[in-house]
Tab-separated table of N, CA and C in Angstrom:
chain	number	residue	atom	x	y	z
A	1	UNK	N	56.657	-32.153	-36.788
A	1	UNK	CA	55.727	-31.517	-37.675
A	1	UNK	C	54.878	-30.568	-36.832
A	2	UNK	N	54.780	-29.312	-37.275
A	2	UNK	CA	53.967	-28.325	-36.579
A	2	UNK	C	52.789	-27.960	-37.465
A	3	UNK	N	51.607	-27.988	-36.898
A	3	UNK	CA	50.388	-27.652	-37.622
A	3	UNK	C	49.749	-26.479	-36.886
A	4	UNK	N	49.502	-25.417	-37.611
A	4	UNK	CA	48.975	-24.182	-37.042
A	4	UNK	C	47.694	-23.819	-37.790
A	5	UNK	N	46.614	-23.609	-37.061
A	5	UNK	CA	45.347	-23.234	-37.693
A	5	UNK	C	45.407	-21.772	-38.138
A	6	UNK	N	45.042	-21.519	-39.377
A	6	UNK	CA	45.079	-20.170	-39.930
A	6	UNK	C	43.837	-19.389	-39.493
A	7	UNK	N	44.040	-18.169	-39.002
A	7	UNK	CA	42.966	-17.249	-38.612
A	7	UNK	C	42.066	-17.797	-37.510
A	8	UNK	N	42.614	-18.637	-36.651
A	8	UNK	CA	41.806	-19.225	-35.577
A	8	UNK	C	41.299	-18.166	-34.601
A	9	UNK	N	42.069	-17.120	-34.379
A	9	UNK	CA	41.671	-16.059	-33.449
A	9	UNK	C	40.315	-15.484	-33.836
A	10	UNK	N	40.050	-15.416	-35.133
A	10	UNK	CA	38.758	-14.885	-35.594
A	10	UNK	C	37.588	-15.745	-35.131
A	11	UNK	N	37.797	-17.046	-34.981
A	11	UNK	CA	36.735	-17.920	-34.486
A	11	UNK	C	36.388	-17.526	-33.057
A	12	UNK	N	37.392	-17.419	-32.200
A	12	UNK	CA	37.158	-17.016	-30.812
A	12	UNK	C	36.543	-15.620	-30.735
A	13	UNK	N	37.067	-14.685	-31.516
A	13	UNK	CA	36.579	-13.308	-31.474
A	13	UNK	C	35.151	-13.179	-31.997
A	14	UNK	N	34.816	-13.927	-33.027
A	14	UNK	CA	33.497	-13.807	-33.658
A	14	UNK	C	32.426	-14.689	-33.025
A	15	UNK	N	32.807	-15.886	-32.580
A	15	UNK	CA	31.811	-16.864	-32.134
A	15	UNK	C	31.981	-17.291	-30.676
A	16	UNK	N	33.046	-16.847	-30.028
A	16	UNK	CA	33.266	-17.161	-28.627
A	16	UNK	C	34.195	-18.352	-28.428
A	17	UNK	N	34.669	-18.457	-27.195
A	17	UNK	CA	35.639	-19.507	-26.866
A	17	UNK	C	35.031	-20.905	-26.917
A	18	UNK	N	33.749	-21.027	-26.689
A	18	UNK	CA	33.115	-22.345	-26.790
A	18	UNK	C	33.210	-22.883	-28.220
A	19	UNK	N	32.990	-22.015	-29.184
A	19	UNK	CA	33.121	-22.417	-30.587
A	19	UNK	C	34.579	-22.760	-30.900
A	20	UNK	N	35.494	-21.945	-30.390
A	20	UNK	CA	36.916	-22.221	-30.605
A	20	UNK	C	37.329	-23.553	-30.010
A	21	UNK	N	36.833	-23.835	-28.812
A	21	UNK	CA	37.142	-25.123	-28.178
A	21	UNK	C	36.603	-26.287	-28.998
A	22	UNK	N	35.414	-26.125	-29.564
A	22	UNK	CA	34.828	-27.197	-30.391
A	22	UNK	C	35.692	-27.451	-31.625
A	23	UNK	N	36.194	-26.378	-32.239
A	23	UNK	CA	37.068	-26.533	-33.406
A	23	UNK	C	38.361	-27.243	-33.008
A	24	UNK	N	38.965	-26.834	-31.887
A	24	UNK	CA	40.210	-27.473	-31.442
A	24	UNK	C	40.012	-28.956	-31.160
A	25	UNK	N	38.884	-29.320	-30.560
A	25	UNK	CA	38.603	-30.735	-30.297
A	25	UNK	C	38.472	-31.518	-31.597
A	26	UNK	N	37.809	-30.933	-32.582
A	26	UNK	CA	37.642	-31.616	-33.872
A	26	UNK	C	38.990	-31.788	-34.575
A	27	UNK	N	39.821	-30.755	-34.537
A	27	UNK	CA	41.152	-30.858	-35.144
A	27	UNK	C	41.941	-31.970	-34.464
A	28	UNK	N	41.899	-32.008	-33.141
A	28	UNK	CA	42.622	-33.054	-32.396
A	28	UNK	C	42.129	-34.438	-32.794
A	29	UNK	N	40.822	-34.599	-32.957
A	29	UNK	CA	40.274	-35.897	-33.359
A	29	UNK	C	40.713	-36.268	-34.770
A	30	UNK	N	40.700	-35.298	-35.679
A	30	UNK	CA	41.141	-35.566	-37.055
A	30	UNK	C	42.597	-35.993	-37.081
A	31	UNK	N	43.435	-35.276	-36.354
A	31	UNK	CA	44.864	-35.611	-36.337
A	31	UNK	C	45.117	-36.945	-35.648
A	32	UNK	N	44.424	-37.188	-34.540
A	32	UNK	CA	44.611	-38.443	-33.800
A	32	UNK	C	44.278	-39.646	-34.676
A	33	UNK	N	43.327	-39.485	-35.573
A	33	UNK	CA	42.950	-40.582	-36.465
A	33	UNK	C	44.031	-40.865	-37.505
A	34	UNK	N	44.983	-39.952	-37.661
A	34	UNK	CA	46.009	-40.088	-38.700
A	34	UNK	C	47.383	-40.504	-38.192
A	35	UNK	N	47.616	-40.376	-36.898
A	35	UNK	CA	48.955	-40.692	-36.408
A	35	UNK	C	49.071	-42.173	-36.057
A	36	UNK	N	50.306	-42.654	-36.127
A	36	UNK	CA	50.566	-44.043	-35.755
A	36	UNK	C	50.723	-44.129	-34.249
A	37	UNK	N	50.662	-45.334	-33.710
A	37	UNK	CA	50.864	-45.529	-32.265
A	37	UNK	C	52.234	-45.057	-31.818
A	38	UNK	N	53.218	-45.176	-32.682
A	38	UNK	CA	54.581	-44.794	-32.338
A	38	UNK	C	54.784	-43.280	-32.347
A	39	UNK	N	53.848	-42.532	-32.922
A	39	UNK	CA	53.967	-41.082	-33.015
A	39	UNK	C	53.332	-40.418	-31.794
A	40	UNK	N	53.645	-39.147	-31.612
A	40	UNK	CA	53.089	-38.377	-30.498
A	40	UNK	C	52.377	-37.152	-31.044
A	41	UNK	N	51.143	-36.956	-30.606
A	41	UNK	CA	50.348	-35.791	-30.981
A	41	UNK	C	50.109	-34.971	-29.728
A	42	UNK	N	50.334	-33.660	-29.819
A	42	UNK	CA	50.099	-32.786	-28.672
A	42	UNK	C	49.613	-31.426	-29.154
A	43	UNK	N	48.755	-30.817	-28.361
A	43	UNK	CA	48.407	-29.421	-28.605
A	43	UNK	C	49.499	-28.619	-27.927
A	44	UNK	N	50.197	-27.852	-28.735
A	44	UNK	CA	51.366	-27.120	-28.247
A	44	UNK	C	50.959	-25.816	-27.571
A	45	UNK	N	49.844	-25.271	-27.952
A	45	UNK	CA	49.359	-24.030	-27.361
A	45	UNK	C	48.493	-23.300	-28.359
A	46	UNK	N	47.513	-22.597	-27.844
A	46	UNK	CA	46.647	-21.823	-28.721
A	46	UNK	C	46.073	-22.685	-29.818
A	47	UNK	N	46.489	-22.415	-31.033
A	47	UNK	CA	45.962	-23.130	-32.196
A	47	UNK	C	47.043	-23.964	-32.883
A	48	UNK	N	48.063	-24.358	-32.136
A	48	UNK	CA	49.154	-25.153	-32.694
A	48	UNK	C	49.136	-26.586	-32.172
A	49	UNK	N	49.388	-27.509	-33.078
A	49	UNK	CA	49.526	-28.914	-32.730
A	49	UNK	C	50.891	-29.375	-33.220
A	50	UNK	N	51.507	-30.258	-32.448
A	50	UNK	CA	52.796	-30.828	-32.816
A	50	UNK	C	52.616	-32.328	-32.962
A	51	UNK	N	53.174	-32.875	-34.036
A	51	UNK	CA	53.215	-34.320	-34.219
A	51	UNK	C	54.679	-34.711	-34.286
A	52	UNK	N	55.095	-35.547	-33.342
A	52	UNK	CA	56.452	-36.075	-33.352
A	52	UNK	C	56.360	-37.432	-34.032
A	53	UNK	N	56.962	-37.503	-35.194
A	53	UNK	CA	56.929	-38.734	-35.988
A	53	UNK	C	58.218	-39.485	-35.692
A	54	UNK	N	58.080	-40.607	-35.025
A	54	UNK	CA	59.267	-41.359	-34.638
A	54	UNK	C	59.775	-42.207	-35.791
A	55	UNK	N	61.021	-42.554	-35.676
A	55	UNK	CA	61.665	-43.444	-36.641
A	55	UNK	C	61.612	-42.917	-38.069
A	56	UNK	N	61.890	-41.632	-38.203
A	56	UNK	CA	61.974	-41.025	-39.522
A	56	UNK	C	63.426	-41.098	-39.954
A	57	UNK	N	63.668	-41.739	-41.064
A	57	UNK	CA	65.035	-41.905	-41.543
A	57	UNK	C	65.403	-40.949	-42.661
A	58	UNK	N	64.418	-40.340	-43.275
A	58	UNK	CA	64.706	-39.448	-44.393
A	58	UNK	C	63.526	-38.522	-44.625
A	59	UNK	N	63.762	-37.464	-45.397
A	59	UNK	CA	62.684	-36.546	-45.734
A	59	UNK	C	61.531	-37.274	-46.422
A	60	UNK	N	61.846	-38.246	-47.250
A	60	UNK	CA	60.809	-38.965	-47.972
A	60	UNK	C	59.824	-39.603	-47.006
A	61	UNK	N	60.328	-40.170	-45.919
A	61	UNK	CA	59.454	-40.772	-44.919
A	61	UNK	C	58.536	-39.722	-44.313
A	62	UNK	N	59.098	-38.568	-43.949
A	62	UNK	CA	58.293	-37.508	-43.348
A	62	UNK	C	57.283	-36.961	-44.347
A	63	UNK	N	57.696	-36.802	-45.594
A	63	UNK	CA	56.774	-36.276	-46.613
A	63	UNK	C	55.609	-37.231	-46.866
A	64	UNK	N	55.826	-38.527	-46.685
A	64	UNK	CA	54.772	-39.498	-46.954
A	64	UNK	C	54.041	-39.924	-45.686
A	65	UNK	N	54.288	-39.213	-44.590
A	65	UNK	CA	53.646	-39.539	-43.313
A	65	UNK	C	52.132	-39.554	-43.454
A	66	UNK	N	51.444	-40.464	-42.752
A	66	UNK	CA	49.986	-40.466	-42.787
A	66	UNK	C	49.405	-39.134	-42.329
A	67	UNK	N	50.084	-38.430	-41.447
A	67	UNK	CA	49.602	-37.145	-40.957
A	67	UNK	C	49.579	-36.121	-42.072
A	68	UNK	N	50.459	-36.270	-43.032
A	68	UNK	CA	50.551	-35.329	-44.147
A	68	UNK	C	49.231	-35.234	-44.895
A	69	UNK	N	48.522	-36.339	-45.030
A	69	UNK	CA	47.276	-36.344	-45.786
A	69	UNK	C	46.065	-36.035	-44.909
A	70	UNK	N	46.290	-35.797	-43.645
A	70	UNK	CA	45.216	-35.475	-42.708
A	70	UNK	C	44.642	-34.097	-43.026
A	71	UNK	N	43.394	-33.918	-42.754
A	71	UNK	CA	42.764	-32.626	-42.992
A	71	UNK	C	42.567	-31.889	-41.664
A	72	UNK	N	43.614	-31.205	-41.207
A	72	UNK	CA	43.499	-30.414	-39.985
A	72	UNK	C	42.582	-29.231	-40.226
A	73	UNK	N	42.687	-28.646	-41.400
A	73	UNK	CA	41.811	-27.544	-41.773
A	73	UNK	C	40.592	-28.074	-42.489
A	74	UNK	N	39.763	-27.168	-42.919
A	74	UNK	CA	38.567	-27.554	-43.656
A	74	UNK	C	37.328	-26.997	-43.000
A	75	UNK	N	36.225	-27.687	-43.186
A	75	UNK	CA	34.948	-27.235	-42.638
A	75	UNK	C	34.705	-27.826	-41.255
A	76	UNK	N	34.106	-27.004	-40.396
A	76	UNK	CA	33.739	-27.399	-39.039
A	76	UNK	C	32.311	-26.944	-38.776
A	77	UNK	N	31.478	-27.826	-38.227
A	77	UNK	CA	30.113	-27.460	-37.837
A	77	UNK	C	30.115	-27.131	-36.357
A	78	UNK	N	29.768	-25.880	-36.045
A	78	UNK	CA	29.744	-25.420	-34.667
A	78	UNK	C	28.461	-24.619	-34.447
A	79	UNK	N	27.653	-25.069	-33.506
A	79	UNK	CA	26.405	-24.366	-33.167
A	79	UNK	C	25.566	-24.046	-34.401
A	80	UNK	N	25.451	-25.008	-35.297
A	80	UNK	CA	24.622	-24.828	-36.479
A	80	UNK	C	25.265	-24.011	-37.583
A	81	UNK	N	26.496	-23.601	-37.396
A	81	UNK	CA	27.216	-22.830	-38.412
A	81	UNK	C	28.314	-23.687	-39.029
A	82	UNK	N	28.645	-23.386	-40.255
A	82	UNK	CA	29.784	-24.028	-40.895
A	82	UNK	C	30.923	-23.018	-40.940
A	83	UNK	N	32.013	-23.363	-40.310
A	83	UNK	CA	33.207	-22.523	-40.306
A	83	UNK	C	34.271	-23.198	-41.154
A	84	UNK	N	35.008	-22.427	-41.912
A	84	UNK	CA	36.080	-22.970	-42.742
A	84	UNK	C	37.398	-22.349	-42.317
A	85	UNK	N	38.351	-23.210	-41.981
A	85	UNK	CA	39.680	-22.769	-41.569
A	85	UNK	C	40.742	-23.505	-42.366
A	86	UNK	N	41.811	-22.830	-42.633
A	86	UNK	CA	42.969	-23.469	-43.234
A	86	UNK	C	43.946	-23.867	-42.150
A	87	UNK	N	44.995	-24.533	-42.543
A	87	UNK	CA	46.042	-24.916	-41.605
A	87	UNK	C	47.387	-24.834	-42.310
A	88	UNK	N	48.376	-24.322	-41.586
A	88	UNK	CA	49.745	-24.283	-42.092
A	88	UNK	C	50.494	-25.458	-41.483
A	89	UNK	N	51.398	-26.016	-42.260
A	89	UNK	CA	52.129	-27.180	-41.782
A	89	UNK	C	53.595	-27.042	-42.176
A	90	UNK	N	54.467	-27.466	-41.302
A	90	UNK	CA	55.892	-27.451	-41.602
A	90	UNK	C	56.578	-28.587	-40.883
A	91	UNK	N	57.690	-29.014	-41.427
A	91	UNK	CA	58.402	-30.158	-40.878
A	91	UNK	C	59.863	-29.781	-40.652
A	92	UNK	N	60.372	-30.162	-39.515
A	92	UNK	CA	61.796	-30.081	-39.223
A	92	UNK	C	62.241	-31.462	-38.779
A	93	UNK	N	63.476	-31.800	-39.101
A	93	UNK	CA	63.995	-33.113	-38.743
A	93	UNK	C	65.067	-32.987	-37.662
A	94	UNK	N	64.993	-33.876	-36.675
A	94	UNK	CA	65.989	-33.956	-35.613
A	94	UNK	C	66.913	-35.123	-35.913
A	95	UNK	N	68.178	-34.981	-35.791
A	95	UNK	CA	68.979	-33.839	-35.358
A	95	UNK	C	69.508	-32.992	-36.511
A	96	UNK	N	69.119	-33.299	-37.741
A	96	UNK	CA	69.677	-32.600	-38.897
A	96	UNK	C	69.392	-31.098	-38.878
A	97	UNK	N	68.196	-30.698	-38.413
A	97	UNK	CA	67.799	-29.293	-38.474
A	97	UNK	C	68.030	-28.532	-37.181
A	98	UNK	N	68.043	-29.219	-36.065
A	98	UNK	CA	68.260	-28.582	-34.760
A	98	UNK	C	68.519	-29.667	-33.724
A	99	UNK	N	69.138	-29.271	-32.619
A	99	UNK	CA	69.546	-30.239	-31.604
A	99	UNK	C	68.514	-30.539	-30.541
A	100	UNK	N	67.403	-29.779	-30.510
A	100	UNK	CA	66.361	-30.052	-29.517
A	100	UNK	C	65.005	-29.572	-30.026
A	101	UNK	N	63.959	-29.967	-29.309
A	101	UNK	CA	62.600	-29.662	-29.731
A	101	UNK	C	62.299	-28.181	-29.808
A	102	UNK	N	62.776	-27.407	-28.841
A	102	UNK	CA	62.533	-25.962	-28.855
A	102	UNK	C	63.140	-25.317	-30.096
A	103	UNK	N	64.352	-25.711	-30.436
A	103	UNK	CA	65.016	-25.154	-31.611
A	103	UNK	C	64.277	-25.537	-32.890
A	104	UNK	N	63.767	-26.761	-32.960
A	104	UNK	CA	62.988	-27.175	-34.132
A	104	UNK	C	61.754	-26.307	-34.296
A	105	UNK	N	61.048	-26.041	-33.198
A	105	UNK	CA	59.843	-25.209	-33.257
A	105	UNK	C	60.181	-23.764	-33.604
A	106	UNK	N	61.270	-23.237	-33.084
A	106	UNK	CA	61.672	-21.855	-33.404
A	106	UNK	C	61.953	-21.712	-34.887
A	107	UNK	N	62.629	-22.690	-35.472
A	107	UNK	CA	62.915	-22.623	-36.905
A	107	UNK	C	61.625	-22.586	-37.709
A	108	UNK	N	60.669	-23.375	-37.312
A	108	UNK	CA	59.391	-23.423	-38.025
A	108	UNK	C	58.668	-22.081	-37.927
A	109	UNK	N	58.632	-21.486	-36.745
A	109	UNK	CA	57.910	-20.224	-36.552
A	109	UNK	C	58.571	-19.066	-37.288
A	110	UNK	N	59.897	-19.042	-37.282
A	110	UNK	CA	60.623	-17.941	-37.910
A	110	UNK	C	60.352	-17.876	-39.403
A	111	UNK	N	60.159	-19.002	-40.022
A	111	UNK	CA	59.995	-19.050	-41.465
A	111	UNK	C	58.597	-19.520	-41.837
A	112	UNK	N	57.622	-19.140	-41.030
A	112	UNK	CA	56.251	-19.593	-41.235
A	112	UNK	C	55.674	-19.003	-42.512
A	113	UNK	N	55.350	-19.867	-43.437
A	113	UNK	CA	54.684	-19.481	-44.666
A	113	UNK	C	53.369	-20.234	-44.703
A	114	UNK	N	52.227	-19.517	-44.784
A	114	UNK	CA	50.952	-20.239	-44.779
A	114	UNK	C	50.865	-21.258	-45.912
A	115	UNK	N	50.501	-22.431	-45.555
A	115	UNK	CA	50.274	-23.506	-46.522
A	115	UNK	C	49.091	-24.296	-46.013
A	116	UNK	N	48.244	-24.698	-46.885
A	116	UNK	CA	47.049	-25.415	-46.495
A	116	UNK	C	47.361	-26.887	-46.289
A	117	UNK	N	47.129	-27.384	-45.066
A	117	UNK	CA	47.355	-28.796	-44.774
A	117	UNK	C	46.321	-29.658	-45.480
A	118	UNK	N	45.219	-29.046	-45.913
A	118	UNK	CA	44.154	-29.814	-46.541
A	118	UNK	C	44.408	-30.061	-48.023
A	119	UNK	N	45.434	-29.448	-48.591
A	119	UNK	CA	45.652	-29.581	-50.032
A	119	UNK	C	46.904	-30.359	-50.361
A	120	UNK	N	47.074	-30.705	-51.621
A	120	UNK	CA	48.209	-31.522	-52.065
A	120	UNK	C	49.461	-30.702	-52.354
A	121	UNK	N	49.732	-29.680	-51.556
A	121	UNK	CA	50.884	-28.826	-51.790
A	121	UNK	C	52.125	-29.409	-51.149
A	122	UNK	N	53.292	-28.977	-51.629
A	122	UNK	CA	54.518	-29.441	-50.978
A	122	UNK	C	54.582	-28.937	-49.545
A	123	UNK	N	55.068	-29.762	-48.651
A	123	UNK	CA	55.213	-29.362	-47.258
A	123	UNK	C	56.609	-28.770	-47.096
A	124	UNK	N	56.690	-27.561	-46.511
A	124	UNK	CA	58.013	-26.959	-46.348
A	124	UNK	C	58.808	-27.644	-45.259
A	125	UNK	N	60.098	-27.832	-45.508
A	125	UNK	CA	61.026	-28.328	-44.502
A	125	UNK	C	61.821	-27.140	-44.009
A	126	UNK	N	61.962	-27.008	-42.692
A	126	UNK	CA	62.666	-25.886	-42.106
A	126	UNK	C	64.001	-26.334	-41.568
A	127	UNK	N	64.931	-25.394	-41.556
A	127	UNK	CA	66.238	-25.691	-41.026
A	127	UNK	C	67.269	-25.860	-42.104
A	128	UNK	N	66.854	-25.768	-43.328
A	128	UNK	CA	67.794	-25.929	-44.444
A	128	UNK	C	68.091	-24.599	-45.065
């Protein structure tokens, strides 16, 4: 599962890297509270986070993942300001969608359609 913060560059450009770092830390804390011990959460770079959900046997399992209901986007309080960011989310399954992690991430990026991780929208599956 790849989670990408929407318009994050504007936070750094408008409020500075300290504000951006505070937002990234909050996102990491929100996501960490949602993953299971068996899962892996990592900041992939910039404003992207990857969650490797282990022991996924079907799309239904991935769609109902606890991370799915996590609010990566939303409101953030930074230096007395309230910032609102959305988040895009997409899921690829190994090995059905690609043979390695890099290929899974490439599929997600190529077909990136903004979707709010904070809302009850369908999560796109990539590789199909």
